[in-house]
Amino acid sequence: MSQVVNLKSVKATCQSCSLSRLCLPRGLHDEELERLDRIVQRKRPLTKGEALFHVGQPFHSLFAVRSGSIKVVLPTSHGEEQIVGFHLPGELLGLDAMGHDAHHCTAIALETSSVCELPYHQMQELCKQIPSLNDQLMSLISDEIAGEHEMLLMLGKKTAEVRLAAFMANLSVRFHRRGFSSTEFNLPMSRHDIANYLGLAVETVSRLFTRFQEEGVIEVHRRLVQIRDRDRLWELAEMGGPQCPGVRADN
Amino acid sequence: MSQVVNLKSVKATCQSCSLSRLCLPRGLHDEELERLDRIVQRKRPLTKGEALFHVGQPFHSLFAVRSGSIKVVLPTSHGEEQIVGFHLPGELLGLDAMGHDAHHCTAIALETSSVCELPYHQMQELCKQIPSLNDQLMSLISDEIAGEHEMLLMLGKKTAEVRLAAFMANLSVRFHRRGFSSTEFNLPMSRHDIANYLGLAVETVSRLFTRFQEEGVIEVHRRLVQIRDRDRLWELAEMGGPQCPGVRADN
DNA sequence: CGGCCTATTGACGCTACTCAACATGAGTGG
DNA sequence: CCACTCATGTTGAGTAGCGTCAATAGGCCG
């Protein structure tokens, strides 16, 4: 409150952001980046459990995760919930509300997380003026759809073992792209969240984790995961084939 | 080939299309409609089983279903397939490839079907010039994402009975919006397709159909469906609650 | 009419859920 | 610092829902 004068010095910019390779800035040159920066609003960090938006709330902005992680949840008529995605830094939130006036899902921080707010109307204007920004937005949108297709395949056809293995493999790749270790990371979400997301019972997830450990595939202690045998994990996830589900070409 | 002179007389236009209320033309006025019409390419109808595009093929156009129905399929490494959607007239295809150079899924006609081709680059240009076209495209995109979220919920949390009931209810609503009866319609897809889409075995679908019949909820003969007790069907589909999953506000 | 594909029905078994007890760690207050 | 409580995670036993396998019935087309 009293430090307004300091804000400028700590202000993050798209130019300086390490995620620009994954996020909207991808493919933009300096002048364009500055224009994007001008509409981006960096918000105060969310604390664990805090909602970025709730289902039904008016939609006026997209959000990009800057740090931390956020789960996206669909409430059901019967009080249950379905987690439809976990978003890591560089990924967009709120795409499913574009062109509508209310959010269709709820976004909740899994840990202390910061996001960039992108007022939708200003984004639209900027997309008109900067073709490569529009391209990148469309690319991220289609990734979202494609990713959900892969998830439908998971839930429709795969066993619990394959689902969990693929989930771990997917996290490994996504963390790696963000500059973290691909073999050792902390799960941002609880067992309950994992189970919910994968359409399984918590107990099943727990049992599978211990089985994976017994087989020397991964080591799990509470939320710390260490991947011991990457090849075997990929096999379990059925990701050795022609294309790698859940993983778009590297970038 | 020899009838070029006749083409104009039979040429369908977005202005004359009964689907404009659901499809891209929604919200456009006459002059804008004409400009959209100028980039739309009406293609020869697809025959049953014919592919509109295959996974891996270069992407350069979106498609809108004009008549018939089309299934969208994801192939897996193990030769299986997962159907990720059935598209009825007025719905778009290919959204998951925007911003990429290749299709991510395969689209196959379930019956004789015609589509409108929308060259993507021209669409982009037109979206810049016609804000309400851009709005409608974004709206359709977000509907696609939201619909897939609902489907994740189905596959993640719902029993076979609820899935099939919700599927029938969903079809009923979608046919109704297209001017068909909401209580009597022909399934465009086989039992095998339904089972695949819902993540079930064909036998389970068959058994549920007979159970629904015994309970007087629906009548099914081969592909003809008659809904006898709409309220009970909605109950079975768990669609009586606060909001109706799978069904956006009417339009 | 015969062959083929789709759909139905039945018997059986397995995967993963439910219920329940227990373990572990985190946070709190004395 | 320790005892207490609560949240989170693990493990076990029993079971149900749904998949698999197999046989049969019904439509469609040449």
mmCIF file of N, CA and C in Angstrom, chain B residues 88 165-185 187 225 227 230 233-234 247:
data_model
loop_
_atom_site.group_PDB
_atom_site.id
_atom_site.type_symbol
_atom_site.label_atom_id
_atom_site.label_comp_id
_atom_site.label_asym_id
_atom_site.label_seq_id
_atom_site.Cartn_x
_atom_site.Cartn_y
_atom_site.Cartn_z
ATOM 1 N N LEU B 88 -23.135 -32.111 -35.265
ATOM 2 C CA LEU B 88 -24.390 -31.953 -36.007
ATOM 3 C C LEU B 88 -24.348 -30.646 -36.798
ATOM 4 N N ALA B 165 -28.061 -41.891 -20.477
ATOM 5 C CA ALA B 165 -29.231 -41.020 -20.346
ATOM 6 C C ALA B 165 -28.873 -39.594 -20.742
ATOM 7 N N ALA B 166 -27.736 -39.110 -20.272
ATOM 8 C CA ALA B 166 -27.314 -37.749 -20.589
ATOM 9 C C ALA B 166 -27.038 -37.607 -22.080
ATOM 10 N N PHE B 167 -26.497 -38.641 -22.662
ATOM 11 C CA PHE B 167 -26.214 -38.611 -24.091
ATOM 12 C C PHE B 167 -27.504 -38.481 -24.891
ATOM 13 N N MET B 168 -28.497 -39.260 -24.509
ATOM 14 C CA MET B 168 -29.784 -39.207 -25.209
ATOM 15 C C MET B 168 -30.448 -37.843 -25.007
ATOM 16 N N ALA B 169 -30.387 -37.345 -23.788
ATOM 17 C CA ALA B 169 -30.974 -36.036 -23.491
ATOM 18 C C ALA B 169 -30.286 -34.948 -24.301
ATOM 19 N N ASN B 170 -28.972 -35.041 -24.353
ATOM 20 C CA ASN B 170 -28.176 -34.078 -25.122
ATOM 21 C C ASN B 170 -28.563 -34.106 -26.596
ATOM 22 N N LEU B 171 -28.674 -35.287 -27.162
ATOM 23 C CA LEU B 171 -29.074 -35.398 -28.566
ATOM 24 C C LEU B 171 -30.462 -34.795 -28.773
ATOM 25 N N SER B 172 -31.355 -35.101 -27.855
ATOM 26 C CA SER B 172 -32.717 -34.588 -27.955
ATOM 27 C C SER B 172 -32.720 -33.062 -28.074
ATOM 28 N N VAL B 173 -31.961 -32.418 -27.195
ATOM 29 C CA VAL B 173 -31.897 -30.953 -27.197
ATOM 30 C C VAL B 173 -31.272 -30.441 -28.486
ATOM 31 N N ARG B 174 -30.201 -31.087 -28.890
ATOM 32 C CA ARG B 174 -29.500 -30.598 -30.085
ATOM 33 C C ARG B 174 -30.332 -30.779 -31.347
ATOM 34 N N PHE B 175 -31.043 -31.885 -31.442
ATOM 35 C CA PHE B 175 -31.914 -32.066 -32.606
ATOM 36 C C PHE B 175 -33.021 -31.024 -32.601
ATOM 37 N N HIS B 176 -33.561 -30.799 -31.408
ATOM 38 C CA HIS B 176 -34.659 -29.842 -31.284
ATOM 39 C C HIS B 176 -34.232 -28.458 -31.786
ATOM 40 N N ARG B 177 -33.038 -28.038 -31.385
ATOM 41 C CA ARG B 177 -32.537 -26.737 -31.805
ATOM 42 C C ARG B 177 -32.398 -26.623 -33.311
ATOM 43 N N ARG B 178 -32.247 -27.767 -33.952
ATOM 44 C CA ARG B 178 -32.081 -27.769 -35.405
ATOM 45 C C ARG B 178 -33.402 -27.979 -36.126
ATOM 46 N N GLY B 179 -34.465 -27.864 -35.371
ATOM 47 C CA GLY B 179 -35.774 -27.916 -35.997
ATOM 48 C C GLY B 179 -36.364 -29.312 -36.098
ATOM 49 N N PHE B 180 -35.714 -30.308 -35.491
ATOM 50 C CA PHE B 180 -36.257 -31.657 -35.514
ATOM 51 C C PHE B 180 -37.027 -31.920 -34.230
ATOM 52 N N SER B 181 -37.695 -33.030 -34.202
ATOM 53 C CA SER B 181 -38.421 -33.421 -33.002
ATOM 54 C C SER B 181 -37.446 -33.696 -31.863
ATOM 55 N N SER B 182 -37.829 -33.298 -30.672
ATOM 56 C CA SER B 182 -36.974 -33.586 -29.524
ATOM 57 C C SER B 182 -37.333 -34.933 -28.909
ATOM 58 N N THR B 183 -38.395 -35.536 -29.372
ATOM 59 C CA THR B 183 -38.846 -36.787 -28.759
ATOM 60 C C THR B 183 -38.712 -37.983 -29.680
ATOM 61 N N GLU B 184 -38.408 -37.744 -30.935
ATOM 62 C CA GLU B 184 -38.281 -38.858 -31.872
ATOM 63 C C GLU B 184 -37.232 -38.515 -32.911
ATOM 64 N N PHE B 185 -36.189 -39.305 -32.967
ATOM 65 C CA PHE B 185 -35.127 -39.029 -33.935
ATOM 66 C C PHE B 185 -34.345 -40.299 -34.223
ATOM 67 N N LEU B 187 -30.753 -42.110 -34.529
ATOM 68 C CA LEU B 187 -29.355 -42.019 -34.124
ATOM 69 C C LEU B 187 -28.490 -42.079 -35.367
ATOM 70 N N VAL B 225 -35.156 -43.618 -32.107
ATOM 71 C CA VAL B 225 -35.339 -43.381 -30.674
ATOM 72 C C VAL B 225 -36.602 -42.568 -30.448
ATOM 73 N N ILE B 227 -38.533 -40.745 -27.207
ATOM 74 C CA ILE B 227 -38.471 -40.440 -25.778
ATOM 75 C C ILE B 227 -39.884 -40.436 -25.223
ATOM 76 N N ARG B 230 -39.798 -37.794 -20.731
ATOM 77 C CA ARG B 230 -38.712 -36.829 -20.743
ATOM 78 C C ARG B 230 -38.214 -36.530 -19.334
ATOM 79 N N LEU B 233 -36.106 -39.271 -17.984
ATOM 80 C CA LEU B 233 -34.812 -39.295 -18.677
ATOM 81 C C LEU B 233 -33.886 -38.230 -18.105
ATOM 82 N N TRP B 234 -34.437 -37.051 -17.878
ATOM 83 C CA TRP B 234 -33.624 -35.960 -17.324
ATOM 84 C C TRP B 234 -33.140 -36.319 -15.917
ATOM 85 N N VAL B 247 -25.857 -28.597 -21.650
ATOM 86 C CA VAL B 247 -26.792 -27.776 -22.416
ATOM 87 C C VAL B 247 -26.644 -26.304 -22.039
#
